[in-house]
């Protein structure tokens, strides 16, 4: 594991590290190659999660200060939401998307985003 992250990036890293260590990441996403950005709007920086056939890499995006900055990031999908929405669970996230307080790129990736969030 790594102590170089804190906040959401640390949670993401820890969860994905455990899944990789026990082989579940490779079993759940054997052929998946995707770059997803999670931006917790009240706890920057944004976190780029790269998943590639059962392995992962995390990168902090210090240059992302606002939701508008996400349009300049090369990624397959992004999700920008508040800590309250994360803590509120899936219903809060669904409501946030419907109410447009949660910003998202590539809604078709919602299933993958859901699987990743469920393991964190």
PDB file of N, CA and C in Angstrom, residues 33-118:
ATOM      1  N   UNK A  33      -9.800  -1.558 -20.134  1.00  0.00           N
ATOM      2  CA  UNK A  33      -8.788  -0.498 -20.152  1.00  0.00           C
ATOM      3  C   UNK A  33      -9.568   0.802 -20.165  1.00  0.00           C
ATOM      4  N   UNK A  34      -9.506   1.550 -19.064  1.00  0.00           N
ATOM      5  CA  UNK A  34     -10.289   2.773 -18.947  1.00  0.00           C
ATOM      6  C   UNK A  34      -9.564   3.763 -18.039  1.00  0.00           C
ATOM      7  N   UNK A  35      -9.698   5.040 -18.371  1.00  0.00           N
ATOM      8  CA  UNK A  35      -9.182   6.128 -17.544  1.00  0.00           C
ATOM      9  C   UNK A  35     -10.378   6.922 -17.040  1.00  0.00           C
ATOM     10  N   UNK A  36     -10.538   6.952 -15.720  1.00  0.00           N
ATOM     11  CA  UNK A  36     -11.680   7.623 -15.103  1.00  0.00           C
ATOM     12  C   UNK A  36     -11.170   8.655 -14.111  1.00  0.00           C
ATOM     13  N   UNK A  37     -11.761   9.840 -14.155  1.00  0.00           N
ATOM     14  CA  UNK A  37     -11.407  10.892 -13.204  1.00  0.00           C
ATOM     15  C   UNK A  37     -12.535  11.042 -12.193  1.00  0.00           C
ATOM     16  N   UNK A  38     -12.170  11.009 -10.920  1.00  0.00           N
ATOM     17  CA  UNK A  38     -13.096  11.324  -9.833  1.00  0.00           C
ATOM     18  C   UNK A  38     -12.660  12.657  -9.252  1.00  0.00           C
ATOM     19  N   UNK A  39     -13.592  13.599  -9.190  1.00  0.00           N
ATOM     20  CA  UNK A  39     -13.292  14.911  -8.631  1.00  0.00           C
ATOM     21  C   UNK A  39     -14.263  15.175  -7.495  1.00  0.00           C
ATOM     22  N   UNK A  40     -13.757  15.105  -6.285  1.00  0.00           N
ATOM     23  CA  UNK A  40     -14.566  15.424  -5.114  1.00  0.00           C
ATOM     24  C   UNK A  40     -14.466  16.939  -4.970  1.00  0.00           C
ATOM     25  N   UNK A  41     -15.555  17.619  -5.313  1.00  0.00           N
ATOM     26  CA  UNK A  41     -15.523  19.072  -5.495  1.00  0.00           C
ATOM     27  C   UNK A  41     -15.124  19.841  -4.248  1.00  0.00           C
ATOM     28  N   UNK A  42     -15.401  19.304  -3.081  1.00  0.00           N
ATOM     29  CA  UNK A  42     -15.032  20.005  -1.853  1.00  0.00           C
ATOM     30  C   UNK A  42     -13.767  19.425  -1.212  1.00  0.00           C
ATOM     31  N   UNK A  43     -13.046  18.602  -1.955  1.00  0.00           N
ATOM     32  CA  UNK A  43     -11.795  18.022  -1.451  1.00  0.00           C
ATOM     33  C   UNK A  43     -10.840  17.729  -2.605  1.00  0.00           C
ATOM     34  N   UNK A  44     -10.420  18.779  -3.345  1.00  0.00           N
ATOM     35  CA  UNK A  44      -9.492  18.540  -4.446  1.00  0.00           C
ATOM     36  C   UNK A  44      -8.167  17.979  -3.920  1.00  0.00           C
ATOM     37  N   UNK A  45      -7.316  17.420  -4.754  1.00  0.00           N
ATOM     38  CA  UNK A  45      -7.336  17.442  -6.213  1.00  0.00           C
ATOM     39  C   UNK A  45      -8.164  16.300  -6.802  1.00  0.00           C
ATOM     40  N   UNK A  46      -8.365  16.381  -8.105  1.00  0.00           N
ATOM     41  CA  UNK A  46      -9.034  15.303  -8.830  1.00  0.00           C
ATOM     42  C   UNK A  46      -8.105  14.088  -8.865  1.00  0.00           C
ATOM     43  N   UNK A  47      -8.702  12.928  -9.019  1.00  0.00           N
ATOM     44  CA  UNK A  47      -7.954  11.672  -9.035  1.00  0.00           C
ATOM     45  C   UNK A  47      -8.209  10.953 -10.349  1.00  0.00           C
ATOM     46  N   UNK A  48      -7.146  10.709 -11.101  1.00  0.00           N
ATOM     47  CA  UNK A  48      -7.246   9.933 -12.333  1.00  0.00           C
ATOM     48  C   UNK A  48      -6.931   8.486 -11.989  1.00  0.00           C
ATOM     49  N   UNK A  49      -7.889   7.607 -12.246  1.00  0.00           N
ATOM     50  CA  UNK A  49      -7.700   6.176 -12.007  1.00  0.00           C
ATOM     51  C   UNK A  49      -7.611   5.496 -13.365  1.00  0.00           C
ATOM     52  N   UNK A  50      -6.472   4.855 -13.601  1.00  0.00           N
ATOM     53  CA  UNK A  50      -6.260   4.125 -14.849  1.00  0.00           C
ATOM     54  C   UNK A  50      -6.320   2.639 -14.528  1.00  0.00           C
ATOM     55  N   UNK A  51      -7.274   1.971 -15.135  1.00  0.00           N
ATOM     56  CA  UNK A  51      -7.399   0.523 -14.968  1.00  0.00           C
ATOM     57  C   UNK A  51      -7.054  -0.116 -16.305  1.00  0.00           C
ATOM     58  N   UNK A  52      -6.146  -1.095 -16.252  1.00  0.00           N
ATOM     59  CA  UNK A  52      -5.706  -1.756 -17.475  1.00  0.00           C
ATOM     60  C   UNK A  52      -5.550  -3.251 -17.206  1.00  0.00           C
ATOM     61  N   UNK A  53      -6.554  -4.003 -17.598  1.00  0.00           N
ATOM     62  CA  UNK A  53      -6.527  -5.468 -17.542  1.00  0.00           C
ATOM     63  C   UNK A  53      -6.104  -6.004 -16.178  1.00  0.00           C
ATOM     64  N   UNK A  54      -6.772  -5.529 -15.140  1.00  0.00           N
ATOM     65  CA  UNK A  54      -6.523  -6.053 -13.807  1.00  0.00           C
ATOM     66  C   UNK A  54      -5.458  -5.332 -13.015  1.00  0.00           C
ATOM     67  N   UNK A  55      -4.837  -4.338 -13.601  1.00  0.00           N
ATOM     68  CA  UNK A  55      -3.861  -3.526 -12.886  1.00  0.00           C
ATOM     69  C   UNK A  55      -4.406  -2.104 -12.804  1.00  0.00           C
ATOM     70  N   UNK A  56      -3.816  -1.278 -11.971  1.00  0.00           N
ATOM     71  CA  UNK A  56      -4.295   0.094 -11.857  1.00  0.00           C
ATOM     72  C   UNK A  56      -3.152   1.044 -11.532  1.00  0.00           C
ATOM     73  N   UNK A  57      -3.414   2.295 -11.804  1.00  0.00           N
ATOM     74  CA  UNK A  57      -2.487   3.376 -11.490  1.00  0.00           C
ATOM     75  C   UNK A  57      -3.335   4.574 -11.078  1.00  0.00           C
ATOM     76  N   UNK A  58      -2.860   5.335 -10.120  1.00  0.00           N
ATOM     77  CA  UNK A  58      -3.567   6.532  -9.675  1.00  0.00           C
ATOM     78  C   UNK A  58      -2.658   7.733  -9.862  1.00  0.00           C
ATOM     79  N   UNK A  59      -3.249   8.809 -10.357  1.00  0.00           N
ATOM     80  CA  UNK A  59      -2.507  10.052 -10.572  1.00  0.00           C
ATOM     81  C   UNK A  59      -3.339  11.208 -10.015  1.00  0.00           C
ATOM     82  N   UNK A  60      -2.695  12.063  -9.237  1.00  0.00           N
ATOM     83  CA  UNK A  60      -3.372  13.257  -8.739  1.00  0.00           C
ATOM     84  C   UNK A  60      -3.306  14.338  -9.806  1.00  0.00           C
ATOM     85  N   UNK A  61      -4.426  14.982 -10.067  1.00  0.00           N
ATOM     86  CA  UNK A  61      -4.500  16.037 -11.082  1.00  0.00           C
ATOM     87  C   UNK A  61      -4.580  17.384 -10.372  1.00  0.00           C
ATOM     88  N   UNK A  62      -3.423  17.879  -9.966  1.00  0.00           N
ATOM     89  CA  UNK A  62      -3.345  19.127  -9.198  1.00  0.00           C
ATOM     90  C   UNK A  62      -3.878  20.321  -9.981  1.00  0.00           C
ATOM     91  N   UNK A  63      -3.849  20.246 -11.309  1.00  0.00           N
ATOM     92  CA  UNK A  63      -4.297  21.376 -12.133  1.00  0.00           C
ATOM     93  C   UNK A  63      -5.821  21.472 -12.235  1.00  0.00           C
ATOM     94  N   UNK A  64      -6.536  20.482 -11.751  1.00  0.00           N
ATOM     95  CA  UNK A  64      -8.003  20.524 -11.777  1.00  0.00           C
ATOM     96  C   UNK A  64      -8.478  21.186 -10.488  1.00  0.00           C
ATOM     97  N   UNK A  65      -8.929  22.421 -10.615  1.00  0.00           N
ATOM     98  CA  UNK A  65      -9.390  23.201  -9.463  1.00  0.00           C
ATOM     99  C   UNK A  65     -10.904  23.374  -9.462  1.00  0.00           C
ATOM    100  N   UNK A  66     -11.520  23.154 -10.632  1.00  0.00           N
ATOM    101  CA  UNK A  66     -12.945  23.402 -10.814  1.00  0.00           C
ATOM    102  C   UNK A  66     -13.500  22.353 -11.773  1.00  0.00           C
ATOM    103  N   UNK A  67     -14.796  22.139 -11.721  1.00  0.00           N
ATOM    104  CA  UNK A  67     -15.435  21.159 -12.607  1.00  0.00           C
ATOM    105  C   UNK A  67     -15.152  21.483 -14.072  1.00  0.00           C
ATOM    106  N   UNK A  68     -15.099  22.758 -14.419  1.00  0.00           N
ATOM    107  CA  UNK A  68     -14.837  23.160 -15.810  1.00  0.00           C
ATOM    108  C   UNK A  68     -13.482  22.661 -16.297  1.00  0.00           C
ATOM    109  N   UNK A  69     -12.518  22.518 -15.388  1.00  0.00           N
ATOM    110  CA  UNK A  69     -11.183  22.051 -15.765  1.00  0.00           C
ATOM    111  C   UNK A  69     -11.189  20.602 -16.249  1.00  0.00           C
ATOM    112  N   UNK A  70     -12.209  19.846 -15.900  1.00  0.00           N
ATOM    113  CA  UNK A  70     -12.273  18.437 -16.301  1.00  0.00           C
ATOM    114  C   UNK A  70     -12.377  18.268 -17.812  1.00  0.00           C
ATOM    115  N   UNK A  71     -12.922  19.273 -18.496  1.00  0.00           N
ATOM    116  CA  UNK A  71     -13.039  19.182 -19.952  1.00  0.00           C
ATOM    117  C   UNK A  71     -11.678  19.163 -20.636  1.00  0.00           C
ATOM    118  N   UNK A  72     -10.627  19.588 -19.928  1.00  0.00           N
ATOM    119  CA  UNK A  72      -9.279  19.615 -20.493  1.00  0.00           C
ATOM    120  C   UNK A  72      -8.478  18.354 -20.171  1.00  0.00           C
ATOM    121  N   UNK A  73      -9.089  17.428 -19.469  1.00  0.00           N
ATOM    122  CA  UNK A  73      -8.398  16.199 -19.065  1.00  0.00           C
ATOM    123  C   UNK A  73      -8.761  15.077 -20.029  1.00  0.00           C
ATOM    124  N   UNK A  74      -7.730  14.399 -20.545  1.00  0.00           N
ATOM    125  CA  UNK A  74      -7.984  13.248 -21.413  1.00  0.00           C
ATOM    126  C   UNK A  74      -8.387  12.061 -20.545  1.00  0.00           C
ATOM    127  N   UNK A  75      -9.632  11.626 -20.727  1.00  0.00           N
ATOM    128  CA  UNK A  75     -10.129  10.487 -19.958  1.00  0.00           C
ATOM    129  C   UNK A  75     -11.340   9.907 -20.677  1.00  0.00           C
ATOM    130  N   UNK A  76     -11.680   8.689 -20.314  1.00  0.00           N
ATOM    131  CA  UNK A  76     -12.853   8.041 -20.894  1.00  0.00           C
ATOM    132  C   UNK A  76     -14.137   8.484 -20.207  1.00  0.00           C
ATOM    133  N   UNK A  77     -14.027   8.827 -18.925  1.00  0.00           N
ATOM    134  CA  UNK A  77     -15.201   9.237 -18.154  1.00  0.00           C
ATOM    135  C   UNK A  77     -14.743  10.039 -16.948  1.00  0.00           C
ATOM    136  N   UNK A  78     -15.643  10.879 -16.452  1.00  0.00           N
ATOM    137  CA  UNK A  78     -15.371  11.531 -15.172  1.00  0.00           C
ATOM    138  C   UNK A  78     -16.649  11.678 -14.376  1.00  0.00           C
ATOM    139  N   UNK A  79     -16.453  11.836 -13.078  1.00  0.00           N
ATOM    140  CA  UNK A  79     -17.549  12.034 -12.148  1.00  0.00           C
ATOM    141  C   UNK A  79     -17.089  13.101 -11.168  1.00  0.00           C
ATOM    142  N   UNK A  80     -17.854  14.197 -11.087  1.00  0.00           N
ATOM    143  CA  UNK A  80     -17.547  15.294 -10.165  1.00  0.00           C
ATOM    144  C   UNK A  80     -18.698  15.414  -9.186  1.00  0.00           C
ATOM    145  N   UNK A  81     -18.407  15.205  -7.913  1.00  0.00           N
ATOM    146  CA  UNK A  81     -19.452  15.207  -6.902  1.00  0.00           C
ATOM    147  C   UNK A  81     -18.882  15.650  -5.563  1.00  0.00           C
ATOM    148  N   UNK A  82     -19.773  15.975  -4.640  1.00  0.00           N
ATOM    149  CA  UNK A  82     -19.347  16.434  -3.320  1.00  0.00           C
ATOM    150  C   UNK A  82     -19.175  15.248  -2.371  1.00  0.00           C
ATOM    151  N   UNK A  83     -18.521  15.520  -1.265  1.00  0.00           N
ATOM    152  CA  UNK A  83     -18.364  14.503  -0.228  1.00  0.00           C
ATOM    153  C   UNK A  83     -19.726  14.035   0.275  1.00  0.00           C
ATOM    154  N   UNK A  84     -20.659  14.980   0.432  1.00  0.00           N
ATOM    155  CA  UNK A  84     -22.005  14.609   0.889  1.00  0.00           C
ATOM    156  C   UNK A  84     -22.667  13.612  -0.055  1.00  0.00           C
ATOM    157  N   UNK A  85     -22.472  13.804  -1.362  1.00  0.00           N
ATOM    158  CA  UNK A  85     -23.057  12.871  -2.327  1.00  0.00           C
ATOM    159  C   UNK A  85     -22.424  11.490  -2.219  1.00  0.00           C
ATOM    160  N   UNK A  86     -21.116  11.451  -1.998  1.00  0.00           N
ATOM    161  CA  UNK A  86     -20.446  10.157  -1.834  1.00  0.00           C
ATOM    162  C   UNK A  86     -20.974   9.450  -0.589  1.00  0.00           C
ATOM    163  N   UNK A  87     -21.031  10.195   0.517  1.00  0.00           N
ATOM    164  CA  UNK A  87     -21.475   9.601   1.778  1.00  0.00           C
ATOM    165  C   UNK A  87     -22.954   9.235   1.755  1.00  0.00           C
ATOM    166  N   UNK A  88     -23.727   9.893   0.875  1.00  0.00           N
ATOM    167  CA  UNK A  88     -25.155   9.603   0.759  1.00  0.00           C
ATOM    168  C   UNK A  88     -25.457   8.316   0.029  1.00  0.00           C
ATOM    169  N   UNK A  89     -24.442   7.718  -0.585  1.00  0.00           N
ATOM    170  CA  UNK A  89     -24.622   6.441  -1.257  1.00  0.00           C
ATOM    171  C   UNK A  89     -25.181   6.571  -2.664  1.00  0.00           C
ATOM    172  N   UNK A  90     -25.542   5.439  -3.223  1.00  0.00           N
ATOM    173  CA  UNK A  90     -25.965   5.377  -4.618  1.00  0.00           C
ATOM    174  C   UNK A  90     -27.211   6.205  -4.886  1.00  0.00           C
ATOM    175  N   UNK A  91     -28.151   6.237  -3.950  1.00  0.00           N
ATOM    176  CA  UNK A  91     -29.360   7.039  -4.169  1.00  0.00           C
ATOM    177  C   UNK A  91     -29.033   8.519  -4.268  1.00  0.00           C
ATOM    178  N   UNK A  92     -28.117   8.991  -3.441  1.00  0.00           N
ATOM    179  CA  UNK A  92     -27.697  10.388  -3.490  1.00  0.00           C
ATOM    180  C   UNK A  92     -27.004  10.696  -4.816  1.00  0.00           C
ATOM    181  N   UNK A  93     -26.207   9.763  -5.292  1.00  0.00           N
ATOM    182  CA  UNK A  93     -25.508   9.960  -6.566  1.00  0.00           C
ATOM    183  C   UNK A  93     -26.503   9.989  -7.721  1.00  0.00           C
ATOM    184  N   UNK A  94     -27.459   9.078  -7.719  1.00  0.00           N
ATOM    185  CA  UNK A  94     -28.481   9.062  -8.775  1.00  0.00           C
ATOM    186  C   UNK A  94     -29.292  10.350  -8.746  1.00  0.00           C
ATOM    187  N   UNK A  95     -29.703  10.783  -7.546  1.00  0.00           N
ATOM    188  CA  UNK A  95     -30.439  12.049  -7.420  1.00  0.00           C
ATOM    189  C   UNK A  95     -29.591  13.220  -7.892  1.00  0.00           C
ATOM    190  N   UNK A  96     -28.308  13.213  -7.535  1.00  0.00           N
ATOM    191  CA  UNK A  96     -27.409  14.292  -7.938  1.00  0.00           C
ATOM    192  C   UNK A  96     -27.239  14.393  -9.442  1.00  0.00           C
ATOM    193  N   UNK A  97     -27.171  13.252 -10.113  1.00  0.00           N
ATOM    194  CA  UNK A  97     -27.082  13.251 -11.578  1.00  0.00           C
ATOM    195  C   UNK A  97     -28.380  13.790 -12.166  1.00  0.00           C
ATOM    196  N   UNK A  98     -29.518  13.339 -11.641  1.00  0.00           N
ATOM    197  CA  UNK A  98     -30.824  13.792 -12.141  1.00  0.00           C
ATOM    198  C   UNK A  98     -31.015  15.288 -11.917  1.00  0.00           C
ATOM    199  N   UNK A  99     -30.535  15.790 -10.789  1.00  0.00           N
ATOM    200  CA  UNK A  99     -30.677  17.212 -10.459  1.00  0.00           C
ATOM    201  C   UNK A  99     -29.555  18.071 -11.033  1.00  0.00           C
ATOM    202  N   UNK A 100     -28.609  17.439 -11.726  1.00  0.00           N
ATOM    203  CA  UNK A 100     -27.480  18.102 -12.379  1.00  0.00           C
ATOM    204  C   UNK A 100     -26.533  18.789 -11.403  1.00  0.00           C
ATOM    205  N   UNK A 101     -26.503  18.326 -10.158  1.00  0.00           N
ATOM    206  CA  UNK A 101     -25.503  18.866  -9.238  1.00  0.00           C
ATOM    207  C   UNK A 101     -24.238  18.006  -9.293  1.00  0.00           C
ATOM    208  N   UNK A 102     -24.365  16.809  -9.854  1.00  0.00           N
ATOM    209  CA  UNK A 102     -23.217  15.948 -10.108  1.00  0.00           C
ATOM    210  C   UNK A 102     -22.947  15.982 -11.602  1.00  0.00           C
ATOM    211  N   UNK A 103     -21.711  16.282 -11.952  1.00  0.00           N
ATOM    212  CA  UNK A 103     -21.321  16.365 -13.359  1.00  0.00           C
ATOM    213  C   UNK A 103     -20.676  15.050 -13.773  1.00  0.00           C
ATOM    214  N   UNK A 104     -20.974  14.671 -15.008  1.00  0.00           N
ATOM    215  CA  UNK A 104     -20.502  13.386 -15.482  1.00  0.00           C
ATOM    216  C   UNK A 104     -20.182  13.459 -16.968  1.00  0.00           C
ATOM    217  N   UNK A 105     -19.101  12.815 -17.358  1.00  0.00           N
ATOM    218  CA  UNK A 105     -18.772  12.644 -18.774  1.00  0.00           C
ATOM    219  C   UNK A 105     -18.951  11.169 -19.085  1.00  0.00           C
ATOM    220  N   UNK A 106     -19.604  10.889 -20.183  1.00  0.00           N
ATOM    221  CA  UNK A 106     -19.815   9.531 -20.667  1.00  0.00           C
ATOM    222  C   UNK A 106     -20.731   8.730 -19.745  1.00  0.00           C
ATOM    223  N   UNK A 107     -22.016   9.101 -19.712  1.00  0.00           N
ATOM    224  CA  UNK A 107     -22.970   8.371 -18.864  1.00  0.00           C
ATOM    225  C   UNK A 107     -23.022   6.872 -19.153  1.00  0.00           C
ATOM    226  N   UNK A 108     -22.612   6.462 -20.351  1.00  0.00           N
ATOM    227  CA  UNK A 108     -22.620   5.028 -20.652  1.00  0.00           C
ATOM    228  C   UNK A 108     -21.602   4.274 -19.794  1.00  0.00           C
ATOM    229  N   UNK A 109     -20.663   4.995 -19.195  1.00  0.00           N
ATOM    230  CA  UNK A 109     -19.681   4.363 -18.313  1.00  0.00           C
ATOM    231  C   UNK A 109     -20.194   4.243 -16.884  1.00  0.00           C
ATOM    232  N   UNK A 110     -21.461   4.613 -16.659  1.00  0.00           N
ATOM    233  CA  UNK A 110     -22.025   4.595 -15.311  1.00  0.00           C
ATOM    234  C   UNK A 110     -21.937   3.209 -14.677  1.00  0.00           C
ATOM    235  N   UNK A 111     -22.129   2.171 -15.457  1.00  0.00           N
ATOM    236  CA  UNK A 111     -22.028   0.813 -14.923  1.00  0.00           C
ATOM    237  C   UNK A 111     -20.635   0.506 -14.401  1.00  0.00           C
ATOM    238  N   UNK A 112     -19.622   0.912 -15.156  1.00  0.00           N
ATOM    239  CA  UNK A 112     -18.238   0.698 -14.724  1.00  0.00           C
ATOM    240  C   UNK A 112     -17.939   1.551 -13.501  1.00  0.00           C
ATOM    241  N   UNK A 113     -18.391   2.811 -13.535  1.00  0.00           N
ATOM    242  CA  UNK A 113     -18.190   3.691 -12.385  1.00  0.00           C
ATOM    243  C   UNK A 113     -18.841   3.093 -11.143  1.00  0.00           C
ATOM    244  N   UNK A 114     -20.036   2.547 -11.310  1.00  0.00           N
ATOM    245  CA  UNK A 114     -20.735   1.929 -10.186  1.00  0.00           C
ATOM    246  C   UNK A 114     -19.976   0.751  -9.612  1.00  0.00           C
ATOM    247  N   UNK A 115     -19.422  -0.086 -10.484  1.00  0.00           N
ATOM    248  CA  UNK A 115     -18.647  -1.233 -10.010  1.00  0.00           C
ATOM    249  C   UNK A 115     -17.410  -0.780  -9.245  1.00  0.00           C
ATOM    250  N   UNK A 116     -16.754   0.252  -9.770  1.00  0.00           N
ATOM    251  CA  UNK A 116     -15.553   0.749  -9.096  1.00  0.00           C
ATOM    252  C   UNK A 116     -15.917   1.353  -7.745  1.00  0.00           C
ATOM    253  N   UNK A 117     -16.967   2.176  -7.717  1.00  0.00           N
ATOM    254  CA  UNK A 117     -17.385   2.785  -6.453  1.00  0.00           C
ATOM    255  C   UNK A 117     -17.835   1.731  -5.448  1.00  0.00           C
ATOM    256  N   UNK A 118     -18.440   0.646  -5.929  1.00  0.00           N
ATOM    257  CA  UNK A 118     -18.931  -0.381  -5.004  1.00  0.00           C
ATOM    258  C   UNK A 118     -17.793  -1.112  -4.301  1.00  0.00           C
TER     259      UNK A 118
END
